[in-house]
Coordinates of C-alpha atoms and ligand atoms in Angstrom, one line a residue:
M8 CA 23.2 61.9 57.8
T9 CA 26.4 63.1 59.4
D10 CA 26.2 66.8 58.3
G11 CA 22.7 67.2 59.7
T12 CA 20.9 67.3 56.3
S13 CA 18.9 64.5 54.8
G14 CA 19.5 63.4 51.2
S15 CA 16.2 64.9 50.1
E16 CA 17.0 68.2 52.0
S17 CA 20.1 68.6 49.9
N18 CA 17.9 68.6 46.8
V19 CA 15.6 71.5 47.9
Y20 CA 17.6 74.3 46.2
V21 CA 17.9 72.6 42.8
L22 CA 14.7 74.2 41.4
E23 CA 16.1 77.7 42.1
E24 CA 18.7 77.9 39.4
S25 CA 21.6 80.4 39.7
T26 CA 21.7 83.3 37.3
G27 CA 24.3 81.5 35.2
E28 CA 22.2 78.3 35.0
R29 CA 19.1 80.2 34.1
Q30 CA 20.9 82.1 31.3
L31 CA 22.3 78.8 29.9
L32 CA 18.9 77.2 29.9
F33 CA 17.3 80.3 28.3
E34 CA 20.0 80.5 25.7
K35 CA 19.5 76.9 24.6
I36 CA 15.7 77.3 24.4
N37 CA 16.1 80.6 22.6
N38 CA 18.6 79.2 20.1
F39 CA 16.2 76.3 19.5
S40 CA 13.2 78.6 19.0
E41 CA 15.2 80.9 16.6
H42 CA 16.2 77.9 14.5
F43 CA 12.6 76.7 14.5
L44 CA 11.3 80.1 13.3
S45 CA 14.0 80.8 10.8
T46 CA 13.5 77.5 9.1
L47 CA 9.7 77.5 9.1
N48 CA 9.5 78.2 5.4
S49 CA 11.3 74.9 4.6
Q50 CA 9.4 72.9 7.1
K51 CA 6.4 70.8 6.1
A52 CA 2.9 71.7 7.2
F53 CA 2.2 68.0 7.7
Q54 CA 4.2 64.9 8.2
N55 CA 2.3 61.7 7.7
N56 CA 4.1 59.8 10.5
T57 CA 1.9 60.1 13.6
H58 CA 2.6 56.4 14.5
K59 CA 6.3 56.8 14.4
D60 CA 7.7 54.0 16.6
K61 CA 11.2 54.1 17.9
E62 CA 13.3 52.5 20.6
D63 CA 13.6 55.8 22.4
D64 CA 9.9 55.8 23.3
L65 CA 11.1 55.2 26.8
F66 CA 12.4 58.8 26.8
F67 CA 8.8 60.0 27.2
L68 CA 8.6 58.4 30.6
I69 CA 9.5 60.2 33.8
D70 CA 11.7 58.4 36.3
E71 CA 14.5 59.3 38.8
N72 CA 17.1 59.9 36.1
K73 CA 18.2 63.4 35.1
T74 CA 18.5 64.5 31.4
T75 CA 20.4 67.4 29.9
I76 CA 18.6 70.2 28.1
D77 CA 20.4 69.3 24.9
Q78 CA 18.9 65.8 25.0
I79 CA 15.5 67.1 25.8
L80 CA 15.5 69.5 22.9
E81 CA 16.8 66.9 20.5
F82 CA 14.0 64.6 21.6
Y83 CA 11.4 67.4 21.3
Q84 CA 12.5 68.1 17.8
D85 CA 12.4 64.5 16.7
R86 CA 9.3 63.1 18.6
V87 CA 7.1 66.2 18.8
L88 CA 8.0 68.7 16.0
N89 CA 8.8 66.1 13.4
T90 CA 5.4 64.4 13.7
G91 CA 1.9 65.2 12.4
L92 CA 0.6 68.7 11.9
N93 CA 2.8 71.8 12.1
P94 CA 0.3 74.5 13.2
A95 CA 3.0 77.1 13.1
S96 CA 3.3 76.7 9.4
G97 CA 1.7 79.1 7.0
G98 CA 0.8 76.0 4.9
H99 CA -1.7 75.0 7.6
L100 CA -5.1 75.4 6.1
G101 CA -6.9 72.6 7.9
Y102 CA -9.6 72.6 10.6
I103 CA -9.5 76.1 12.0
P104 CA -5.8 77.1 12.1
G105 CA -4.5 78.6 15.4
G106 CA -1.9 81.3 15.6
G107 CA 1.3 81.4 17.6
I108 CA 2.7 84.9 17.3
Y109 CA 6.0 85.2 19.0
S110 CA 5.2 88.2 21.2
A111 CA 2.4 86.3 22.8
A112 CA 4.8 83.5 23.7
L113 CA 6.9 86.1 25.4
G114 CA 3.8 87.3 27.3
D115 CA 3.3 83.8 28.5
Y116 CA 6.9 83.5 29.5
L117 CA 6.6 86.7 31.6
A118 CA 3.3 85.5 33.1
A119 CA 4.8 82.2 34.1
V120 CA 8.1 83.6 35.5
T121 CA 6.3 86.2 37.6
N122 CA 3.6 83.7 38.3
R123 CA 0.9 86.3 38.9
Y124 CA -2.4 84.8 39.9
A125 CA -5.3 86.1 37.8
G126 CA -8.2 84.4 39.5
I127 CA -8.9 86.9 42.3
F128 CA -8.8 90.7 42.3
Y129 CA -7.6 90.9 45.9
A130 CA -4.6 88.7 45.1
S131 CA -3.6 90.4 41.9
P132 CA -5.5 93.5 41.1
G133 CA -3.2 94.4 38.2
A134 CA -3.5 91.1 36.4
V135 CA -7.3 91.1 36.8
R136 CA -7.5 94.6 35.5
M137 CA -5.5 93.6 32.5
E138 CA -7.8 90.7 31.8
D139 CA -10.8 93.0 32.3
A140 CA -9.4 95.4 29.8
L141 CA -9.2 92.7 27.2
I142 CA -12.8 91.6 27.9
D143 CA -13.9 95.2 27.7
W144 CA -12.1 95.7 24.4
T145 CA -13.6 92.6 22.9
A146 CA -17.1 93.3 24.3
K147 CA -17.0 96.8 22.8
L148 CA -15.8 95.4 19.5
I149 CA -18.8 93.1 19.2
G150 CA -21.1 96.0 20.1
Y151 CA -22.0 95.3 23.8
K152 CA -22.6 98.7 25.5
E153 CA -22.6 98.2 29.3
G154 CA -23.4 95.8 32.1
Y155 CA -21.7 92.9 30.3
G156 CA -19.1 90.5 31.7
G157 CA -16.8 87.8 30.5
N158 CA -13.9 85.5 31.1
L159 CA -10.7 84.4 29.5
T160 CA -10.9 80.6 29.0
S161 CA -8.6 77.9 27.7
G162 CA -10.5 77.9 24.4
G163 CA -13.8 77.9 22.7
S164 CA -15.0 74.7 24.2
M165 CA -14.7 76.0 27.7
A166 CA -16.2 79.3 26.7
N167 CA -19.2 77.5 25.2
L168 CA -19.6 75.5 28.4
I169 CA -19.6 78.6 30.5
A170 CA -22.1 80.4 28.3
L171 CA -24.5 77.5 28.1
H172 CA -24.4 76.8 31.8
T173 CA -25.3 80.5 32.3
A174 CA -28.2 80.1 29.9
K175 CA -29.4 77.0 31.7
H176 CA -29.2 78.6 35.1
H177 CA -30.9 81.8 34.0
K178 CA -33.7 79.9 32.3
G179 CA -34.3 77.8 35.5
V180 CA -33.8 74.5 33.7
D181 CA -33.3 71.7 36.3
N182 CA -34.1 68.1 36.9
T183 CA -37.8 68.8 37.1
N184 CA -38.2 70.3 33.6
V185 CA -35.1 69.4 31.6
D186 CA -36.8 66.7 29.5
K187 CA -39.3 69.3 28.2
G188 CA -36.8 71.9 27.4
V189 CA -35.9 72.5 23.7
I190 CA -32.7 73.8 22.3
Y191 CA -32.4 75.0 18.7
C192 CA -29.2 74.9 16.6
S193 CA -28.2 73.6 13.1
S194 CA -26.2 70.7 11.8
Q195 CA -23.4 73.1 11.4
T196 CA -23.1 73.7 15.1
H197 CA -19.6 72.8 16.5
H198 CA -19.5 69.6 18.5
S199 CA -18.2 71.4 21.6
I200 CA -21.8 72.6 22.0
Q201 CA -23.0 69.0 22.2
K202 CA -20.2 68.2 24.6
A203 CA -21.1 71.2 26.8
L204 CA -24.8 70.2 26.8
K205 CA -23.8 66.8 28.1
V206 CA -21.5 68.1 30.8
I207 CA -24.0 70.6 32.1
G208 CA -26.8 68.1 32.3
L209 CA -28.8 69.1 29.3
E210 CA -28.3 65.8 27.6
T211 CA -32.0 64.9 28.0
S212 CA -33.3 68.1 26.7
I213 CA -34.6 68.0 23.1
V214 CA -32.0 69.3 20.6
R215 CA -33.5 70.4 17.2
E216 CA -31.0 70.5 14.4
I217 CA -32.7 72.9 12.1
S218 CA -32.3 72.5 8.3
L219 CA -29.9 74.6 6.3
D220 CA -30.3 76.9 3.4
P221 CA -28.0 76.5 0.3
Q222 CA -25.4 78.7 2.0
F223 CA -25.3 76.3 5.0
K224 CA -27.0 78.8 7.2
I225 CA -29.9 78.0 9.6
S226 CA -33.2 78.2 7.8
L227 CA -35.3 80.9 9.5
D228 CA -38.7 79.5 8.2
A229 CA -37.9 76.0 9.4
L230 CA -36.8 77.3 12.8
K231 CA -39.9 79.4 13.3
L232 CA -42.2 76.5 12.3
Q233 CA -40.4 74.1 14.7
I234 CA -40.6 76.5 17.7
E235 CA -44.3 77.0 17.1
K236 CA -44.9 73.3 16.8
D237 CA -42.9 72.6 20.0
T238 CA -44.7 75.3 21.9
E239 CA -48.1 73.9 20.8
E240 CA -47.1 70.5 22.0
G241 CA -46.4 71.8 25.5
L242 CA -42.6 71.7 25.2
V243 CA -40.5 74.6 26.5
P244 CA -38.1 76.2 24.0
F245 CA -35.4 78.0 25.9
L246 CA -32.2 78.2 24.0
L247 CA -31.2 79.2 20.4
I248 CA -27.6 78.7 19.3
A249 CA -26.2 80.4 16.2
N250 CA -22.9 80.3 14.3
G251 CA -20.8 83.5 13.9
G252 CA -18.7 81.6 11.4
S253 CA -19.2 77.9 11.2
T254 CA -16.3 75.5 11.4
D255 CA -17.1 73.6 8.2
V256 CA -17.8 76.4 5.8
G257 CA -17.2 79.6 7.8
A258 CA -20.9 80.5 7.3
V259 CA -22.4 83.2 9.5
D260 CA -26.1 82.6 10.4
P261 CA -28.6 85.4 9.9
L262 CA -27.8 86.9 13.3
L263 CA -30.2 89.9 13.2
E264 CA -33.2 87.8 12.2
L265 CA -32.3 85.1 14.7
S266 CA -32.2 87.7 17.5
S267 CA -35.8 88.7 16.6
I268 CA -36.9 85.1 16.8
A269 CA -35.2 84.6 20.1
K270 CA -36.9 87.7 21.5
E271 CA -40.3 86.7 20.2
F272 CA -40.1 83.3 21.8
D273 CA -38.1 84.3 24.9
L274 CA -35.1 82.2 24.2
W275 CA -31.6 82.6 25.5
Y276 CA -29.6 83.6 22.3
H277 CA -26.1 82.3 22.1
V278 CA -23.7 82.9 19.2
D279 CA -20.6 80.7 18.8
A280 CA -18.2 83.2 17.2
A281 CA -15.1 81.2 18.2
Y282 CA -13.8 81.3 14.6
G283 CA -15.5 84.4 13.2
G284 CA -15.8 86.8 16.1
Y285 CA -12.5 88.8 15.6
F286 CA -13.4 89.5 12.0
M287 CA -15.3 92.3 13.6
L288 CA -11.9 94.1 13.3
T289 CA -12.6 94.3 9.5
A290 CA -15.3 96.2 7.6
L291 CA -16.5 93.0 5.8
G292 CA -16.7 91.1 9.1
K293 CA -18.7 93.9 10.8
D294 CA -21.2 93.7 8.0
K295 CA -21.4 89.9 8.0
L296 CA -21.7 89.7 11.8
K297 CA -24.4 92.4 12.1
G298 CA -26.6 91.5 15.1
L299 CA -23.8 89.9 17.1
E300 CA -24.4 92.6 19.7
L301 CA -27.9 91.3 20.3
A302 CA -26.9 87.9 21.6
D303 CA -27.2 87.1 25.3
S304 CA -23.9 85.3 25.1
V305 CA -21.0 85.2 22.6
I306 CA -17.8 83.3 22.5
L307 CA -14.6 84.1 20.6
D308 CA -11.2 82.5 20.3
P309 CA -8.2 84.8 20.4
H310 CA -6.2 81.6 19.6
K311 CA -7.9 81.6 16.3
G312 CA -8.8 85.1 15.1
L313 CA -6.1 87.0 17.0
F314 CA -3.4 84.5 16.2
M315 CA -2.5 83.7 19.8
P316 CA -0.9 80.4 20.6
Y317 CA -3.3 77.6 21.6
G318 CA -5.0 78.1 24.9
L319 CA -7.0 81.2 24.8
G320 CA -10.8 81.6 24.4
M321 CA -13.3 84.2 25.6
V322 CA -16.9 84.1 26.8
L323 CA -18.9 87.3 26.9
V324 CA -22.4 87.5 28.5
K325 CA -24.5 90.6 27.9
N326 CA -25.7 90.8 31.5
V327 CA -22.9 90.1 33.9
K328 CA -25.4 89.3 36.6
H329 CA -26.5 86.2 34.8
L330 CA -22.9 85.0 34.5
M331 CA -22.2 85.8 38.1
A332 CA -25.3 84.1 39.4
A333 CA -24.4 80.9 37.6
H334 CA -20.8 80.8 38.9
T335 CA -20.3 82.6 42.2
Y336 CA -19.6 80.6 45.3
K337 CA -18.3 81.7 48.7
A338 CA -15.9 79.8 51.0
N339 CA -14.6 80.6 54.4
Y340 CA -11.0 80.3 53.3
M341 CA -11.6 82.9 50.6
R342 CA -13.1 85.5 53.0
D343 CA -10.1 87.9 52.7
A344 CA -10.6 87.9 49.0
M345 CA -14.2 88.9 49.0
T346 CA -14.8 92.5 47.9
E347 CA -18.2 94.0 47.2
S348 CA -16.8 96.4 44.6
Q349 CA -14.8 94.3 42.2
L350 CA -15.7 91.1 40.5
S351 CA -13.0 88.5 40.1
P352 CA -12.5 86.0 37.2
A353 CA -13.2 83.2 39.7
D354 CA -16.7 84.6 40.3
L355 CA -17.4 84.3 36.6
S356 CA -16.1 80.8 35.6
P357 CA -15.6 77.3 37.1
E358 CA -11.8 78.0 37.6
L359 CA -10.1 79.3 40.7
S360 CA -6.4 79.1 40.2
K361 CA -5.7 79.8 36.6
H362 CA -3.1 80.7 34.1
F363 CA -2.6 84.4 33.7
R364 CA -3.8 84.2 30.1
G365 CA -4.3 87.9 29.7
L366 CA -0.7 88.9 29.4
R367 CA -0.1 86.8 26.2
M368 CA -3.0 88.7 24.5
W369 CA -2.5 92.2 26.1
L370 CA 1.3 92.3 25.3
P371 CA 1.0 91.9 21.5
L372 CA -2.1 94.2 21.3
K373 CA -0.2 96.9 23.2
L374 CA 3.0 96.4 21.2
Y375 CA 1.3 96.6 17.8
G376 CA -2.1 98.1 18.3
E377 CA -5.4 96.6 17.1
Q378 CA -5.2 97.9 13.5
V379 CA -2.5 95.4 12.6
F380 CA -4.7 92.5 13.6
G381 CA -7.5 93.9 11.4
D382 CA -5.2 94.2 8.5
Y383 CA -4.1 90.6 8.8
L384 CA -7.7 89.5 9.0
D385 CA -8.5 91.5 5.9
E386 CA -5.7 89.7 4.1
K387 CA -7.3 86.3 5.1
L388 CA -10.6 87.5 3.7
Y389 CA -9.0 88.5 0.5
L390 CA -7.1 85.2 0.2
A391 CA -10.3 83.2 0.7
Y392 CA -12.0 85.1 -2.1
Y393 CA -9.0 84.8 -4.3
L394 CA -8.9 81.0 -3.7
Y395 CA -12.7 80.7 -4.4
Q396 CA -12.3 82.5 -7.7
Q397 CA -9.2 80.6 -8.8
L398 CA -10.7 77.2 -7.9
I399 CA -13.7 77.9 -10.2
S400 CA -11.4 79.0 -12.9
I401 CA -9.3 75.7 -12.7
G402 CA -12.5 73.6 -12.8
Y403 CA -13.1 72.7 -9.2
K404 CA -16.7 72.8 -7.8
V405 CA -16.9 75.4 -5.0
L406 CA -19.9 74.7 -2.8
C407 CA -20.6 78.3 -1.8
E408 CA -19.1 81.8 -1.9
P409 CA -17.1 82.2 1.4
D410 CA -18.7 84.3 4.0
L411 CA -15.3 84.7 5.8
S412 CA -12.1 82.7 5.2
V413 CA -13.1 79.1 4.7
V414 CA -13.5 77.7 1.2
V415 CA -15.2 74.3 0.6
F416 CA -14.7 72.5 -2.7
R417 CA -14.7 69.2 -4.5
L418 CA -13.2 67.8 -7.7
E419 CA -15.9 66.3 -9.8
I420 CA -15.0 64.4 -13.0
K421 CA -17.5 62.4 -15.0
G422 CA -17.0 58.6 -14.5
H423 CA -15.2 59.0 -11.2
E424 CA -16.8 58.3 -7.9
S425 CA -16.8 61.6 -6.0
D426 CA -15.6 60.5 -2.6
V427 CA -12.9 58.3 -4.0
L428 CA -11.6 61.1 -6.2
N429 CA -11.6 63.7 -3.4
K430 CA -9.9 61.3 -1.0
F431 CA -7.2 60.9 -3.6
V432 CA -6.8 64.7 -3.8
L433 CA -6.7 65.0 0.0
D434 CA -4.1 62.2 0.3
Y435 CA -2.0 63.7 -2.5
I436 CA -1.8 67.0 -0.7
K437 CA -1.2 65.4 2.6
N438 CA 1.7 63.3 1.2
D439 CA 3.3 66.3 -0.4
G440 CA 3.1 67.9 3.0
R441 CA 3.8 71.5 2.2
I442 CA 0.2 72.4 2.5
F443 CA -2.3 70.9 4.9
I444 CA -6.0 70.9 4.2
S445 CA -8.8 68.9 5.9
S446 CA -12.1 67.4 4.8
T447 CA -15.7 67.2 5.9
I448 CA -19.0 65.8 4.7
L449 CA -21.4 68.3 3.0
D450 CA -24.5 67.2 1.1
N451 CA -23.5 63.6 2.0
K452 CA -20.3 63.9 0.1
L453 CA -16.6 64.1 1.0
T454 CA -15.7 67.8 0.7
L455 CA -12.3 69.5 0.9
R456 CA -11.9 72.6 2.9
A457 CA -9.2 75.3 3.1
A458 CA -9.5 77.4 6.2
I459 CA -7.3 80.5 5.9
L460 CA -6.5 82.0 9.3
S461 CA -2.9 81.5 10.1
F462 CA -1.0 84.8 10.3
R463 CA 1.7 83.1 8.3
T464 CA -0.6 82.2 5.3
H465 CA 0.0 84.6 2.4
K466 CA -0.6 84.5 -1.3
E467 CA 2.4 82.2 -1.9
E468 CA 0.8 79.4 0.2
I469 CA -2.6 79.8 -1.6
D470 CA -0.8 79.7 -5.0
L471 CA 1.1 76.5 -4.0
L472 CA -2.2 74.9 -3.0
L473 CA -3.7 75.9 -6.4
L474 CA -0.6 74.5 -8.2
L475 CA -1.0 71.2 -6.5
L476 CA -4.7 71.1 -7.2
K477 CA -4.1 71.9 -10.9
R478 CA -1.5 69.2 -11.1
I479 CA -3.8 66.5 -9.7
K480 CA -6.6 67.6 -12.0
A481 CA -4.3 67.5 -15.1
H482 CA -3.2 64.0 -14.1
L483 CA -6.8 62.7 -13.7
D484 CA -8.5 64.6 -16.5
I485 CA -7.0 62.4 -19.3
Ligands
LIG525 C1 -17.1 77.4 15.7 C2 -16.2 76.8 16.8 N1 -16.7 76.7 18.0 C3 -16.0 76.1 19.0 C4 -14.8 75.6 18.8 C5 -14.0 74.9 19.9 O1 -12.9 75.7 20.2 P1 -11.6 75.1 21.0 O2 -11.0 74.2 20.0 O3 -10.8 76.4 21.2 O4 -12.0 74.5 22.2 C6 -14.2 75.6 17.5 C7 -12.9 75.0 17.2 O5 -12.5 75.0 16.1 C8 -15.0 76.2 16.5 O6 -14.5 76.3 15.2

């Protein structure tokens, strides 16, 4: 190199764009986002083309070539946004819808640009205090008083993992006794719990799926009988898992009664409130979730009930010492960061370096205040009840009154095989694309479900779903 710089050295300022270059990039991304948001109403909730094959598949691949931002955005529109599910749409009523409020995206943007490190108090006291404030706010909301702790996670699955690892650690379950340990849950337990049990080495413990009552809630009598039987047989019951809003039907288990059983048999009591937890911001939710405050650990998903973009869960543990004991490690290279007085997120979870997730949640809550979120959730409860009533009136079978905002239903017509019929309904709605619902199996039959949680779902979307369902029924009834 004649000028004294190597070829690669001449590249080392490229990633620090000039102000003009930054503004240009930002303007393009901003224009694209604005176009996306302003045309959402005319976009489909689902495009049945997940296996779209095109010659430009190679564009996904990374190599030495440079690409313009215009080409990148065009590709993003075509190959990402124009395929599959559109979770930003108010027509998304499948699974458990996530949110995606714009102000949270701006919080993420700010967090990423300033790149604050929210893992250790010493490194970023302000960021950790902000995350602590969110944990504090949520813990108070569910009724924890003091001595609790928590962590912002990437989602409900990681939050369940942290809670269950804490339970295992506190209960002293290890290689010597894991086979005799018994865990109680129901068939409505989310599969992230099973995954977590596998990851934390509880795969060989005995898992009892307790039967359900007609409302799809864990049966208290069956649970008690099973614990007594297991104890008599020399097994060691140690963990009880309840639903604070199940995924399939949104059912809330009898939390108060379950806490008494957990106390009587000395079980760690975990409530998965990933879907339902933030309904505590509503009067109905508070009533349904009575007893949540008695759990040893609770998880909630702000990317569900607080309408955040995907990537935000929360675990809360009633006694922070248990959470800490299960996760704190020391290392020489971390010695400067050790403070006796202040816990860091890294002391309370498996993560060290982590995304500063708090800002995306803190910013919208500060901008709009908590009441707005409660009002939105109240609207979802109202819409679910409205859908429930309307479905009955147009002749669909609804399996149970919604506890929160999930409605499960089937079309049943004499002479038609139920699963075939309901698959037809599901496919019809999927192919129309304006509304997206999903299905499950309840009572051994294919069952349709509408989960109303997107902040963009309003009465118009529910009326459109009803219109489609009426149309199908009219077509088939003849
Ligand atoms: C009740 C329940 N628990 C846990 C999870 C897992 O959460 P995540 O998808 O955020 O990992 C879900 C997801 O829908 C859920 O509904």
